[in-house]
Amino acid sequence: MTQFFFGNWTTRIYLFAVALAAVILIGGQLAAGDHEPSTAAIYLIGLTAPVSVIFAPFFLLGDGWQAVAMLWLSATAGTLLNTVLINTIVGQAGGLRSHRA
């Protein structure tokens, strides 16, 4: 499983960017004393698109714990899907490179 998530540099950079956006979002919430997601959630939604964009209208229109849960669940699902896609694309490119040699 570690090889899946941290197997190549592209995936590591992507996961670092998502983690950084999540830390900024949580830090902003703690600094403001508000538990509702702020506009910093747009970075997290943008990094985990397309899955999180599908659920973003529910997050933007909702209020309370359901909107927060929808944001974090859609961001998690988007991160997992994008990790699979990045590993597939990089794996295919690596396979093409080894066949040519």
XYZ file of C-alpha atoms in Angstrom:
101
model
C 0.000 0.000 0.000
C 2.933 2.325 0.687
C 4.205 1.652 -2.820
C 0.786 2.664 -4.165
C 0.670 6.013 -2.381
C 4.343 6.951 -2.423
C 5.651 4.936 -5.366
C 6.638 7.834 -7.596
C 7.496 11.501 -7.300
C 4.383 12.683 -9.092
C 2.125 11.036 -6.530
C 4.230 12.321 -3.641
C 4.023 15.895 -4.897
C 0.258 15.608 -5.423
C -0.357 14.174 -1.956
C 1.867 16.864 -0.408
C -0.164 19.584 -2.140
C -3.449 18.092 -0.929
C -2.119 17.733 2.618
C -0.870 21.328 2.557
C -4.290 22.583 1.411
C -5.966 20.577 4.178
C -3.597 21.991 6.799
C -4.250 25.538 5.568
C -8.001 24.913 5.767
C -7.829 23.447 9.268
C -5.428 26.169 10.414
C -7.774 28.847 9.142
C -10.676 27.254 10.972
C -8.727 27.065 14.219
C -7.440 30.631 13.898
C -10.911 32.001 13.251
C -12.542 29.850 15.910
C -15.134 28.781 13.367
C -15.758 25.178 12.471
C -17.392 25.953 9.149
C -15.103 25.644 6.100
C -13.869 28.940 4.724
C -12.911 30.010 1.238
C -9.654 28.070 1.679
C -11.754 24.993 0.930
C -11.681 26.029 -2.723
C -8.018 24.982 -2.899
C -8.884 21.574 -1.522
C -11.827 21.199 -3.894
C -9.682 22.281 -6.845
C -6.889 19.828 -6.038
C -9.234 16.890 -5.623
C -11.385 17.583 -8.695
C -13.356 16.051 -10.481
C -14.916 14.043 -7.631
C -15.068 16.916 -5.167
C -16.454 19.287 -7.816
C -19.411 16.965 -8.272
C -20.265 17.346 -4.584
C -19.169 21.001 -4.247
C -22.675 22.467 -4.791
C -23.911 20.541 -1.744
C -20.987 21.912 0.256
C -21.511 25.469 -0.962
C -25.264 25.462 -0.384
C -25.241 23.539 2.872
C -24.626 24.631 6.409
C -23.625 22.729 9.499
C -21.997 19.354 9.999
C -23.390 17.866 6.776
C -21.545 20.392 4.627
C -18.311 19.769 6.531
C -18.694 15.997 6.217
C -19.461 16.313 2.500
C -16.358 18.445 1.961
C -13.983 16.042 3.697
C -15.541 12.881 2.244
C -15.527 14.232 -1.299
C -11.942 15.483 -0.881
C -10.871 12.049 0.373
C -12.623 10.277 -2.488
C -11.121 12.718 -5.000
C -7.636 12.219 -3.570
C -7.920 8.443 -3.821
C -9.258 8.558 -7.384
C -6.608 11.030 -8.512
C -3.885 8.913 -6.879
C -5.084 5.889 -8.850
C -5.152 7.926 -12.067
C -1.695 9.405 -11.487
C -0.212 5.988 -10.718
C -1.858 4.513 -13.809
C -0.602 7.274 -16.095
C 2.912 7.294 -14.656
C 2.972 3.486 -14.691
C 1.969 3.419 -18.351
C 4.623 5.982 -19.214
C 7.211 3.976 -17.271
C 6.144 0.824 -19.093
C 6.552 2.521 -22.458
C 9.971 3.771 -21.473
C 11.173 0.289 -20.438
C 9.828 -1.350 -23.643
C 11.753 1.042 -25.852
C 15.073 0.396 -24.151
